[in-house]
Every structure is written in structure tokens, then in C-alpha cells.
Coordinates of C-alpha atoms and ligand atoms in Angstrom, one line a residue:
X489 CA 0.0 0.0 0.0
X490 CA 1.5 3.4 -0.6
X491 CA 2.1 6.6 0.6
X492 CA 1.1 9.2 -2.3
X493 CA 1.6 13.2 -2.0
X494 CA -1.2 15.3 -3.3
X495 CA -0.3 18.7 -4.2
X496 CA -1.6 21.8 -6.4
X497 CA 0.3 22.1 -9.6
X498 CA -0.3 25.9 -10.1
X499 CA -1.8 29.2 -7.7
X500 CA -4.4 27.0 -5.5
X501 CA -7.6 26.2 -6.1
X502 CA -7.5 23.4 -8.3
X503 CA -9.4 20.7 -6.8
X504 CA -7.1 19.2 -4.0
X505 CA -10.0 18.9 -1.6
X506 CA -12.0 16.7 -4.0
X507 CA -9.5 14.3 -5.1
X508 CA -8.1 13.6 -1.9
X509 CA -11.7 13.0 -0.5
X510 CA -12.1 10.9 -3.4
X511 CA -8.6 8.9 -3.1
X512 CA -9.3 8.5 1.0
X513 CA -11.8 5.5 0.1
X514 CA -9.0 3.1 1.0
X515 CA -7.0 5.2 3.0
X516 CA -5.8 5.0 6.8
X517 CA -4.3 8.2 7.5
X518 CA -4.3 11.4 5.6
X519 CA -2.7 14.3 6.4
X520 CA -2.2 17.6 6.1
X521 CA 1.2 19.0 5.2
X522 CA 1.3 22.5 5.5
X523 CA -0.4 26.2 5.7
X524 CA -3.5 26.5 7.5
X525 CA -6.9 28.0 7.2
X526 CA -6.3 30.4 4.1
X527 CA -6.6 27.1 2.2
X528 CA -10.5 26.3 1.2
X529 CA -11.0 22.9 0.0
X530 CA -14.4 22.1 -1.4
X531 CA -15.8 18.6 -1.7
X532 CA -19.2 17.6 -2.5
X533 CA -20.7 14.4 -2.0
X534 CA -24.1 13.3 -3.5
X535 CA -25.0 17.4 -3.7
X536 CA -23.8 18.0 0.1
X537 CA -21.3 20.7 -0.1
X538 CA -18.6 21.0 2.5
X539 CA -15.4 23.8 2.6
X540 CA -12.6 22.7 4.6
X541 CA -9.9 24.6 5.6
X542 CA -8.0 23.1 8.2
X543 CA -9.0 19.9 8.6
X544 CA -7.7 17.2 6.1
X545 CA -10.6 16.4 3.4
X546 CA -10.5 12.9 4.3
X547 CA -13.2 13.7 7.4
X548 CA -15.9 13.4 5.1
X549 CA -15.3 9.7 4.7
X550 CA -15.7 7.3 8.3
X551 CA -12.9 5.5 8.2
X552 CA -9.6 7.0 7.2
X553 CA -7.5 9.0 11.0
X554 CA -6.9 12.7 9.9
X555 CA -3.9 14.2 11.4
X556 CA -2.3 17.6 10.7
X557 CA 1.3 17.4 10.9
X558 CA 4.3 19.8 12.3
X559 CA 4.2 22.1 9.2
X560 CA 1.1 23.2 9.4
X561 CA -0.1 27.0 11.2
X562 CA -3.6 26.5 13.4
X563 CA -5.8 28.8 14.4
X564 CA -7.6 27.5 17.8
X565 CA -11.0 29.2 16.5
X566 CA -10.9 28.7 13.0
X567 CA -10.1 25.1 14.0
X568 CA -13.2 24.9 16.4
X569 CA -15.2 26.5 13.9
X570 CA -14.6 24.1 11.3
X571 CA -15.4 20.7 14.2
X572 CA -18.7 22.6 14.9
X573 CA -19.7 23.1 11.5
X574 CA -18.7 19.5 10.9
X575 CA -20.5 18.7 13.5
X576 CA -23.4 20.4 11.7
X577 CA -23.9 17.5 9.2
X578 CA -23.5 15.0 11.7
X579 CA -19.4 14.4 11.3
X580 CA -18.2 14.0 15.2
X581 CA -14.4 15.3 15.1
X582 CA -13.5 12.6 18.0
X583 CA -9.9 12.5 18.9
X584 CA -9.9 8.8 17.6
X585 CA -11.0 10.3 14.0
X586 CA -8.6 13.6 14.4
X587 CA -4.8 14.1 15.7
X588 CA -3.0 17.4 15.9
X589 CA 1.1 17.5 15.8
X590 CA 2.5 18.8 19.2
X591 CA 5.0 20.8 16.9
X592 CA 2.3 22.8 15.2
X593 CA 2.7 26.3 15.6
X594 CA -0.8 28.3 16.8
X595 CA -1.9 31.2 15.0
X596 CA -2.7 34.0 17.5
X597 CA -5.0 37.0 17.7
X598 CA -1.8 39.2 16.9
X599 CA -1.1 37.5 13.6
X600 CA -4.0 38.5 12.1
X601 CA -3.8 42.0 13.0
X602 CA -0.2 42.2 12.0
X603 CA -1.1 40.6 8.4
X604 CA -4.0 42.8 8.3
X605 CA -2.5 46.2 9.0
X606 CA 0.6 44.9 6.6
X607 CA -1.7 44.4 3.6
X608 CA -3.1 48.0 4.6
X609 CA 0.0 49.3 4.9
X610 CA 0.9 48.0 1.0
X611 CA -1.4 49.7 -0.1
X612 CA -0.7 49.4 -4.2
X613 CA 2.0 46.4 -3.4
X614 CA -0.6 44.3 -1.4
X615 CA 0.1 40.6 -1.8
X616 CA -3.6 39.9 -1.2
X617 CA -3.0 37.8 1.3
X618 CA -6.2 35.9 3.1
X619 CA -5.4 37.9 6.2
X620 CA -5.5 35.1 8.7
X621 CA -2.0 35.8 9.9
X622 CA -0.4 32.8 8.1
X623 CA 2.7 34.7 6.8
X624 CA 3.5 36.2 10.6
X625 CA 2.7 32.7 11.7
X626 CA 5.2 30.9 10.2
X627 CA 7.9 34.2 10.9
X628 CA 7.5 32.8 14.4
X629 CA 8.4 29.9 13.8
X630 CA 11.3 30.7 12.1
X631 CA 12.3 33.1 14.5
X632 CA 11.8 30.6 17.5
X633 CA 9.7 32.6 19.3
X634 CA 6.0 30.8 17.6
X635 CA 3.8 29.3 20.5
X636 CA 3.6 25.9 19.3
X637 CA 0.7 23.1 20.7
X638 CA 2.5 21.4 22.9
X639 CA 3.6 24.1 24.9
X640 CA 0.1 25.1 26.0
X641 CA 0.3 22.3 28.3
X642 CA 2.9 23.8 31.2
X643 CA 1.3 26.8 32.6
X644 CA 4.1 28.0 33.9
X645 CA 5.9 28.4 30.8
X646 CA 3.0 29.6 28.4
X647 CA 2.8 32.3 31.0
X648 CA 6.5 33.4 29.9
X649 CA 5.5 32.7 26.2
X650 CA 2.7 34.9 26.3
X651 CA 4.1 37.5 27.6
X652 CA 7.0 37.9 26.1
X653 CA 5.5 37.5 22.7
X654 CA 2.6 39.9 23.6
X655 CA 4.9 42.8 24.1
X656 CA 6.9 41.8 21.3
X657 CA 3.9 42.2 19.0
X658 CA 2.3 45.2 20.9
X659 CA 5.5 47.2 20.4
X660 CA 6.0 45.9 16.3
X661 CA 2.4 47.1 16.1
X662 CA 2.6 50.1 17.7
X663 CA 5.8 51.5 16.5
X664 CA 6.5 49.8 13.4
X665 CA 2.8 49.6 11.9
X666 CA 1.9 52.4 13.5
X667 CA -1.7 50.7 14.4
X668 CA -3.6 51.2 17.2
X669 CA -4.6 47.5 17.9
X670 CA -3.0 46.7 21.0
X671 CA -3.2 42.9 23.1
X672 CA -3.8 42.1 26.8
X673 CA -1.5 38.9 27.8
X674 CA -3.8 38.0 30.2
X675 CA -6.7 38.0 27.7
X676 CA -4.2 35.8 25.7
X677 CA -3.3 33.4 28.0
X678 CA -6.6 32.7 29.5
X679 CA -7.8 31.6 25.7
X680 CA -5.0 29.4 25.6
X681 CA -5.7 27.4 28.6
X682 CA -9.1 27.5 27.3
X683 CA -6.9 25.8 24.3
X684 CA -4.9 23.4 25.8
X685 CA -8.5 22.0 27.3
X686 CA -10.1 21.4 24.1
X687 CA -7.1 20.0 22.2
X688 CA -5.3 17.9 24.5
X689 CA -6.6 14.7 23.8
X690 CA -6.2 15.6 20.2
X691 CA -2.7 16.0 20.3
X692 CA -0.3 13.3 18.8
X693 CA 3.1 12.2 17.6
X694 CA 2.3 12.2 13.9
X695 CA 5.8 11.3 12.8
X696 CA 5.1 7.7 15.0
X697 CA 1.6 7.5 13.4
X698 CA 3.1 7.8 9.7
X699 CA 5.7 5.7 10.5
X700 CA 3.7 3.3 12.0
X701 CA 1.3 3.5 9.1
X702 CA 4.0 2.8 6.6
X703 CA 5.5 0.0 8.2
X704 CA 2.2 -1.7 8.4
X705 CA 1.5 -1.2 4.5
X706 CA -1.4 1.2 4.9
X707 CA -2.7 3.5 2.7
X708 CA -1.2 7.1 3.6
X709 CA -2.5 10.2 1.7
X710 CA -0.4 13.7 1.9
X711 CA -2.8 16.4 1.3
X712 CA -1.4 19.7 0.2
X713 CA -2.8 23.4 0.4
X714 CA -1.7 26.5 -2.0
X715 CA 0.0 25.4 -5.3
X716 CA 3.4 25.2 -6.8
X717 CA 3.7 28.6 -8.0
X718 CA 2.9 29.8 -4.4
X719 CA 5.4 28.5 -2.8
X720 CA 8.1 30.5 -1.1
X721 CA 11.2 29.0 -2.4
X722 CA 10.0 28.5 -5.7
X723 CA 6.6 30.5 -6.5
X724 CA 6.1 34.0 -8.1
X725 CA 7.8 35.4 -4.6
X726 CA 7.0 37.9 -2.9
X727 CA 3.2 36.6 -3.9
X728 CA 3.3 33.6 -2.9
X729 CA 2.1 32.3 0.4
X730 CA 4.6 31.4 3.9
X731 CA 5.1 27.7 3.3
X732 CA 6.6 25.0 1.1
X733 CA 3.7 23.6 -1.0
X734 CA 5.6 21.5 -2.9
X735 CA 6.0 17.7 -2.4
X736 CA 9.0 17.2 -0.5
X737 CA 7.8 19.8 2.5
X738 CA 5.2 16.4 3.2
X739 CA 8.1 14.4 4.5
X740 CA 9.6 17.8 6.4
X741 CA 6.7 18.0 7.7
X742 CA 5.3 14.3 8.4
X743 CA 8.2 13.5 10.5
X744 CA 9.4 10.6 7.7
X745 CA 12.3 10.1 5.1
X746 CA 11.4 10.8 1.3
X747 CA 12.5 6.9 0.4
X748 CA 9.1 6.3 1.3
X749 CA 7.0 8.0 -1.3
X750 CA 5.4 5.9 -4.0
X751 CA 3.4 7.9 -5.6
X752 CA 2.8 12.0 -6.5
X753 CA -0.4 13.5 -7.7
X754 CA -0.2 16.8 -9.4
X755 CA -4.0 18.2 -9.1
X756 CA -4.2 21.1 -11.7
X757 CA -7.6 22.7 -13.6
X758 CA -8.1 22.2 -17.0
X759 CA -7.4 26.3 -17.2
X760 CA -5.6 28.7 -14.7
X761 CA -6.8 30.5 -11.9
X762 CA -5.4 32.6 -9.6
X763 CA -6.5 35.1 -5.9
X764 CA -4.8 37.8 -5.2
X765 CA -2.0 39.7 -6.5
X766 CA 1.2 38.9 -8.6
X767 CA 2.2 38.0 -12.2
X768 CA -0.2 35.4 -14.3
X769 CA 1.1 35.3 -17.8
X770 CA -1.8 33.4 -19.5
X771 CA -4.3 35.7 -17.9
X772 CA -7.0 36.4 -19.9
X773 CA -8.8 39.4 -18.2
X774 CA -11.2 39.4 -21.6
X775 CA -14.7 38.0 -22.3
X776 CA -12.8 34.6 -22.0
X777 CA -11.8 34.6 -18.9
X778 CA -15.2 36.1 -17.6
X779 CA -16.8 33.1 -19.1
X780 CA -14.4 30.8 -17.4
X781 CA -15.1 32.6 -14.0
X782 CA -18.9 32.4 -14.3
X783 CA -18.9 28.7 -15.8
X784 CA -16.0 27.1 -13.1
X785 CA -17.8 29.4 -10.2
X786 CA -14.0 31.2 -9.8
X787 CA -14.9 32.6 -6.7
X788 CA -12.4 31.8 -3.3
X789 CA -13.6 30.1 -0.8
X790 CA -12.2 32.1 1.9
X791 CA -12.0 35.3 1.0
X792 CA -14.9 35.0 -1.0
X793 CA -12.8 36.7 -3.6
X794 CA -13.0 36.5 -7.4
X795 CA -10.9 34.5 -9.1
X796 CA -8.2 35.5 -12.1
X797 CA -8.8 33.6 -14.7
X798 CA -6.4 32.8 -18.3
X799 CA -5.7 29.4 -20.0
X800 CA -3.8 26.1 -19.6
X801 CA -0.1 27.6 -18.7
X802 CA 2.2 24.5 -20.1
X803 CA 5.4 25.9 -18.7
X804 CA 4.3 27.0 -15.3
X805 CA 2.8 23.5 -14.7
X806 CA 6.0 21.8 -16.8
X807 CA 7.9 23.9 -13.6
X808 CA 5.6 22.3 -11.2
X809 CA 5.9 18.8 -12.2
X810 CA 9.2 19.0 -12.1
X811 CA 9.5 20.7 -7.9
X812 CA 7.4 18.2 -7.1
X813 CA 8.3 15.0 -8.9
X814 CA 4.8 14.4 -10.4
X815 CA 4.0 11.2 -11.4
X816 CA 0.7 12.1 -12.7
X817 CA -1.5 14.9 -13.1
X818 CA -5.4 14.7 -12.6
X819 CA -7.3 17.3 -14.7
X820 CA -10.3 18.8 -13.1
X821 CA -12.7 21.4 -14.5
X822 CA -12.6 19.6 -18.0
X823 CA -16.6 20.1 -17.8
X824 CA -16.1 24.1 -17.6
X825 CA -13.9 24.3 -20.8
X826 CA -17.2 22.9 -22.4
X827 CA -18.5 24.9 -25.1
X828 CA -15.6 27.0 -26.3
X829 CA -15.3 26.8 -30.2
X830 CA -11.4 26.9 -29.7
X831 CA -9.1 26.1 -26.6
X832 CA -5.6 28.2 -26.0
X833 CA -2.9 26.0 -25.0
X834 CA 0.0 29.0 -23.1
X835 CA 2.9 26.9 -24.5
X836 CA 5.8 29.0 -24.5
X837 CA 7.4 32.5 -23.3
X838 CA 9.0 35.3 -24.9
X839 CA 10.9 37.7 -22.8
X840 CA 12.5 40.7 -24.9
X841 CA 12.0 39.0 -28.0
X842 CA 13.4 35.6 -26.9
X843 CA 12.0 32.3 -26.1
X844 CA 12.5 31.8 -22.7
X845 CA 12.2 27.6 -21.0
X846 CA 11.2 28.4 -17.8
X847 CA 9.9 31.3 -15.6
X848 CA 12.2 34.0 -14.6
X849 CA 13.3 34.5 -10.9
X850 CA 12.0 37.7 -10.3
X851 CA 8.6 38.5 -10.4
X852 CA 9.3 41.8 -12.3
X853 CA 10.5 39.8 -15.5
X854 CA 7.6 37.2 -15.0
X855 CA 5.3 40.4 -15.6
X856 CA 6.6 41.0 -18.5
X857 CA 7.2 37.3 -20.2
X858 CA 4.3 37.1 -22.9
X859 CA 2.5 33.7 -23.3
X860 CA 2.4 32.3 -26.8
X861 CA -0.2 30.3 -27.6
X862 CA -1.4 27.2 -29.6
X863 CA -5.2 26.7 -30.5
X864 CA -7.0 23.5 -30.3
X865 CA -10.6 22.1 -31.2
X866 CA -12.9 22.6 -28.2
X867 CA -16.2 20.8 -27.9
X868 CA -20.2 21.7 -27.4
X869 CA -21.1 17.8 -25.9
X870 CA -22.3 18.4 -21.9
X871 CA -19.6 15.8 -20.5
X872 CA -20.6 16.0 -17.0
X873 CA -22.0 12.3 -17.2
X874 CA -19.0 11.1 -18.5
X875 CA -17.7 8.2 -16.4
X876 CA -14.9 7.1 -18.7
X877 CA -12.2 8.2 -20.9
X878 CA -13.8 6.4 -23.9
X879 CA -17.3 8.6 -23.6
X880 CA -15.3 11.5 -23.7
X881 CA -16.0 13.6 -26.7
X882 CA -12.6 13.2 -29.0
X883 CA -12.0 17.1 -28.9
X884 CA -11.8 16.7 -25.1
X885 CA -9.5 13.5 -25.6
X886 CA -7.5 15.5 -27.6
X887 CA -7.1 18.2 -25.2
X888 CA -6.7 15.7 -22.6
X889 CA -3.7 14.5 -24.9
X890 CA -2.1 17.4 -26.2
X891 CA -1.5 18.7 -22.3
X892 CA 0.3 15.4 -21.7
X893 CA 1.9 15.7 -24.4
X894 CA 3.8 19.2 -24.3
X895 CA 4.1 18.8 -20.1
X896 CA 5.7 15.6 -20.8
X897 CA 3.6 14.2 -18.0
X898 CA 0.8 11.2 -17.6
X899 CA -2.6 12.0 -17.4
X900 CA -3.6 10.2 -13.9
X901 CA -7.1 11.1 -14.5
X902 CA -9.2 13.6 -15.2
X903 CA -12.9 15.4 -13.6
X904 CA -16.4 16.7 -14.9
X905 CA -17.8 18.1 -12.0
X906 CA -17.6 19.2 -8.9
X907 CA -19.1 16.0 -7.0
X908 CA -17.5 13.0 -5.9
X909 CA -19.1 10.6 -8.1
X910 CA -17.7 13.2 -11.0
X911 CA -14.0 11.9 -11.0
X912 CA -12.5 9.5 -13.4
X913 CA -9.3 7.6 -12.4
X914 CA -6.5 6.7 -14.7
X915 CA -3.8 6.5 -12.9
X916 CA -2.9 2.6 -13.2
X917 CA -0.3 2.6 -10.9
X918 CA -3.0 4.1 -8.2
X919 CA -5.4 2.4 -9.1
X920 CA -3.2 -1.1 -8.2
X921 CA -2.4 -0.3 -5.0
X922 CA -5.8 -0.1 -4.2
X923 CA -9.6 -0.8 -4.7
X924 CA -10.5 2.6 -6.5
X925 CA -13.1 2.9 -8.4
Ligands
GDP1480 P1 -8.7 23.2 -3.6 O1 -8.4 24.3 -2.7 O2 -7.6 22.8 -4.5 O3 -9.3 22.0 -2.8 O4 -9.9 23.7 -4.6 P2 -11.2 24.6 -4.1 O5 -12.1 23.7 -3.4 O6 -10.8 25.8 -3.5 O7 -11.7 25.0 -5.6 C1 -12.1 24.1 -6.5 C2 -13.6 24.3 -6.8 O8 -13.9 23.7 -8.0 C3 -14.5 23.8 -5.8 O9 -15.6 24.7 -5.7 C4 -14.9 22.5 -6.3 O10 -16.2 22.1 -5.8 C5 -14.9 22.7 -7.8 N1 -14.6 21.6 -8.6 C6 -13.6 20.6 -8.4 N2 -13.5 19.8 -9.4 C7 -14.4 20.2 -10.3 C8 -14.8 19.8 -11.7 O11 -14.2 18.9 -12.2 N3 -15.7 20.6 -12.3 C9 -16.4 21.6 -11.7 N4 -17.3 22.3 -12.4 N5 -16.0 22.0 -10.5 C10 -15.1 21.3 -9.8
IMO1481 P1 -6.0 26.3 -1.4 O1 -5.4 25.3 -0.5 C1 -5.5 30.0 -3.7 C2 -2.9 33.1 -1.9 C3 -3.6 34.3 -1.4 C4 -2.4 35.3 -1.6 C5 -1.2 34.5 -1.3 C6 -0.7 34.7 0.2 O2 -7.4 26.5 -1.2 O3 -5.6 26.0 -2.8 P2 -1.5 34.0 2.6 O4 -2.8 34.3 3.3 O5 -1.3 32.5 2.4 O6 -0.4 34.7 3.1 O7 -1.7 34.6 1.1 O8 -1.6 33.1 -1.4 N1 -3.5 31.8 -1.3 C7 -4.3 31.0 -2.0 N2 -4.7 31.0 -3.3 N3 -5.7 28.9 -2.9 C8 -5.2 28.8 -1.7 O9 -5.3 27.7 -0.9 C9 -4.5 29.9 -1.1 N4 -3.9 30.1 0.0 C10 -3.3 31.3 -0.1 O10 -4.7 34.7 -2.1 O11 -2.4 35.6 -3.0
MG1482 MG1 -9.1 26.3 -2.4

């Protein structure tokens, strides 16, 4: 049984949420990797929809442990939030169904405000981030002064945490952002022990578990947030998001070594999308790209937000595949490119008149590289029934090939909607390792 990575192959968004809930049939474990609740993941099951943020997608099914490993950023309320709304539709977030990593560093109250009044502060520059305090998150963490789980459980020493941080933050606010929003410590620390209360049975050694898991075959699925092109080392920086999204930042953060990967799934929309700011060379901010936005529902499930929509970018997802080691790439959204009389394939870049292989390093060139385009055959056939490759109409076989072709990467599988049952499988080598459909 294998351990298989699934990540976003291009600026979020791209159907992560479903295809892990769909690939965590046979799974024991999944978990979560990395960011925290500016990731929305969407899955709907027989017309129920559900957005998850923080907790892995694989809650929806009843069998499959959900943990969230040391990488990830968690916000105590968003977190409790997301239980009671689970809760909602009748899915009990028991600690047997739900572990937390000790090493996971807590998003506080201050974070937000200090990713907030940055953004402000950017004014024309903003990154449009998702303002839950992610980026100043993980600068804690860096920095060694985050808060992390497990240290909620010695009073003692939260007490010196808290206040230390506190004034730390209350001063970088006051005299740095020039913002009035100041914090009480005691206010802080009294949430926390409210905190350490409602998490501590939750709390877990998640590098034991995976290990564990792997050394007794089962099924392990890495769920990733973000995309490739938001990642911090290799994204469009500075507009990208606080964390590795790519691939290997599942072992960093799972606690295990890479040898044991079988298997990476690059999850990527049959078009590009993209929330907030930064460069987006096959944007098309035309009546295309309008149509693509009302037809895929671009709209973020955070922020609410809408999306930035262009066409199939063949380099930046060539760049992705090769960060994270894809095996295969699963296409969703094929059902929203229906009824286009002709497709654009973004299949090269020109940068001051020459062809350029790969995206430039800073984002000031990326702004200026101009997509070149080839045109295919769309298709007018409704293909949200489709259940196999063979019902697909040939146009959308032929898309289906040409992207293979000129990423240089297998098609896994491919989607027609946005519910569960809507997901076709390819991926043989996947598909042997266990009973999927
Ligand atoms: P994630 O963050 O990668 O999990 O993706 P999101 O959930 O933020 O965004 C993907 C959106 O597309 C969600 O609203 C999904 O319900 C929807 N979706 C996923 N796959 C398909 C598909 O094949 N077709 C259509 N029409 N919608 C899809
Ligand atoms: P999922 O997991 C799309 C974007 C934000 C912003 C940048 C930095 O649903 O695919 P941050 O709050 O992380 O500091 O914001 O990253 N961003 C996402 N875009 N999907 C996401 O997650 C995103 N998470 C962050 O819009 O441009
Ligand atoms: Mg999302």
C-alpha cells in the first residue's frame, strides 16, 4: 500500500479537496502537510457541499485517522469552527478520527492583526494575502519565538510565552505599523488554557503514526494546500504564500524520510486560476476569462474573492511537475472548458523578444514574459456524465492529450464536475495499489 503526495500544480484552487476526499476510500491516514486556514477545499458528496480549511478532506469519509502534521499554522478558533460546522452534518471530530502534531505552531490573535494592517499598509504592493495571519505565523516559527501546541500544556511556561510574545507584538504594532490594535496577555493566556483544554486529547506524535502506518502497508494520503507557483522558495515570490507547497515539504513535515514515497499527484484545472496579486502570464482578463469565472464558479472560498482567470499555462505547470516529482496529473474542471469553439494551450514564453524555457526568478521579468499560444478544437457535448475516458467527446480526448503531451507528463485522471461521483481515475499505478473505483 503506498504513501502518495497530493499537491496543487499551479496558484491554489485546483481541486485538491476533492480528489483527496475521493482517493481517501481506502485510505488509513491522511494528512495535512502544510499552511492553514487560508486554504479552502471544497468537496461535495451526493449534492452536500462542504469547505474545509483546516481539517484534512479525508473527514468526510468514516474511516480514514486525519492528522495535521508539524508544518502546518492553526488557528484555535478557525479550528473549532470548522469541528462545529462538521458537526453540523452530523461528522463528530472525535480525537480517535482527528490528531494534531505537538509541533504545530498556533496562529494568535496578533497575527492576524499584523497581516491585516501589513496588507493595509501595501497599499498598491498588497500581496492579497487571506489575512489570517499565516505569513507572521510561520515568521515565528522561524524566528523561535512561535507558540507551538504542545507548549500550551505547562502553565508556567505559556505564561512566559505569552508575555514575552505579547509585548513583542504590541510594540512591532505600535511603533513599526503604526496601528492602534494593541493585546492584553492576560486575555491571551486565558484563551490558551481555554486551548490546551479542548485539544489535549487531540494532540499526537504524527511522525510515530506515519511511521507506524507505513511499516504496516497502509494507505497514507499527503494532502497539500496553496500550489506550486505559491510556494516560497519557488513560487512567483514575494506573492506567494509562507510555506513549502511542494511535495517534499510532506516528508519535512510528516516527521518521515522521502524513500518512502510511491506515488505524487499533481492536481491542476483544466485552465488557470489565480486570488490575489502577482504576475499570471496566461491571464485572460477578456470576455474569456469572464466566461471561465462564471462557468468554473471562480470565486475563493475564503476570501470570497473572485478569481483571475487565463488558460492552460504548459510551462508554469512543466515547472511544477518538475518541484514536485509528479507522477501524474489529474485534470479537473474539464466540464467548464465545455462549449468553447477553440481552446488556448500558453505553450511558451518570450521575454524581450526571446523564447524563454522556464519562468524568470523575479517577479518583475515574470510580468513582462508574454504567453504564446497554440489553439485547439474545443467541444459543445455536456460531458458532466462522463464516467470514462472512452465517452469522452474526441475534442476533449484530444485536449486531454495534447496537455500530456507538451508537459511531458501522464494523465492520472481527469474530472467533470464538482461532486465525488464526477472523478474519473487513470492513474494505473494508483489504481493497483488499491480498490478505487
Ligand atoms: P482546492 O483548494 O484545491 O481544494 O480547490 P477549491 O475547493 O478551493 O476549488 C475548486 C472548486 O472547483 C470547488 O468549488 C470544487 O467544488 C470545484 N470543482 C472541483 N472539481 C471540479 C470539476 O471537475 N468541475 C467543476 N465544475 N467544479 C469542480
Ligand atoms: P488552497 O489550499 C489560492 C494566496 C492568497 C495570496 C497569497 C498569500 O485552497 O488552494 P496567505 O494568506 O497565504 O499569506 O496569502 O496566497 N493563497 C491561496 N490562493 N488557494 C489557496 O489555498 C491559497 N492560500 C493562499 O490569495 O495571494
Ligand atoms: Mg481552495
Amino acid at each position: 500500500m503506498p504513501v502518495v503526495i497530493v499537491v496543487g500544480v499551479q496558484w491554489g484552487d485546483e481541486g485538491k479537496g476533492k480528489i483527496v476526499d475521493y482517493l481517501t476510500e481506502p485510505a488509513n491516514l491522511v494528512v495535512r502537510f502544510q499552511g492553514g486556514n487560508n486554504a479552502g477545499h471544497t468537496v461535495i458528496v451526493e449534492g452536500q457541499k462542504t469547505a474545509l480549511k483546516l481539517i484534512p478532506s479525508g473527514i468526510l469519509r468514516p474511516t480514514a485517522r486525519c492528522l495535521l502534521a508539524a508544518g502546518v499554522v492553526l488557528d484555535p478558533h478557525a479550528l473549532l469552527e470548522e469541528m462545529k460546522s462538521l458537526e453540523d452534518i452530523d461528522i463528530k471530530v472525535t480525537p480517535e478520527r482527528f490528531g494534531i502534531a505537538g509541533e504545530v505552531t498556533l496562529i494568535l490573535p496578533y497575527h492576524k492583526a499584523i497581516d491585516g494592517e501589513r496588507e493595509n499598509l501595501r497599499a498598491g504592493g498588497r500581496i492579497g494575502t487571506t489575512r489570517k495571519g499565516i505569513g507572521p505565523a510561520y515568521e515565528d516559527s522561524v524566528s523561535r519565538d512561535a507558540i507551538r501546541m504542545a507548549d500550551l500544556f505547562d502553565e508556567k511556561h505559556l505564561r512566559v510565552l505569552v508575555e514575552r510574545n505579547v509585548a513583542k507584538k504590541n510594540k512591532y504594532l505600535k511603533s513599526v505599523l503604526e496601528c492602534d490594535v494593541q493585546f492584553s496577555p492576560d486575555e491571551i493566556f486565558d484563551e490558551l488554557l481555554e486551548v490546551a483544554k479542548t485539544f489535549k486529547p487531540y494532540v499526537t506524535n504524527v511522525s510515530s503514526e506515519v511511521d507506524k502506518a507505513i511499516k504496516a502497508d497502509e494507505f497514507v494520503v499527503f494532502e497539500g494546500a496553496q500550489g506550486a507557483l505559491l510556494d516560497i522558495s519557488h513560487g512567483t515570490y514575494p506573492f506567494v504564500t509562507s510555506s513549502n507547497t511542494v511535495a517534499a515539504y510532506a516528508c519535512v513535515s510528516g516527521g518521515f524520510g522521502p524513500k518512502a514515497v510511491d506515488r505524487v499527484l499533481g492536481i491542476c484545472k483544466a485552465y488557470s486560476t489565480r486570488v490575489g496579486s502577482g504576475p499570471f502570464p496566461t491571464e485572460d482578463t477578456g470576455a474569456d476569462g469572464d466566461t471561465l469565472r462564471d462557468v468554473g464558479k471562480e470565486f475563493g472560498t475564503v476570501t470570497g474573492r473572485p478569481r483571475r482567470c487565463g488558460w492552460f499555462d504548459v510551462k508554469a505547470v512543466q515547472r511544477a511537475v518538475r518541484l514536485n516529482g509528479i507522477d501524474s496529473l489529474i485534470i479537473t474542471k474539464l466540464d467548464v472548458l465545455t462549449g468553447f469553439s477553440k481552446l488556448k494551450l500558453g505553450t511558451s514564453y518570450v521575454l524581450d523578444g526571446k523564447k524563454i524555457e522556464d519562468l524568470p526568478v523575479s517577479h518583475l521579468d515574470i510580468e513582462r514574459v508574454e504567453a504564446q499560444y497554440e489553439e485547439i478544437d474545443g467541444w459543445q457535448e455536456d460531458i458532466t456524465a462522463v464516467r470514462t475516458l472512452e465517452e469522452l467527446p474526441s475534442a476533449a480526448r484530444a485536449f486531454l492529450d495534447r496537455v500530456s503531451e507538451v508537459v511531458g507528463c501522464e494523465i492520472g485522471g481527469f474530472s467533470v464536475g464538482p461532486d465525488r461521483e464526477q472523478t474519473i481515475l487513470l492513474d494505473a499505478g494508483l489504481r493497483s495499489y488499491a480498490a478505487l473505483k
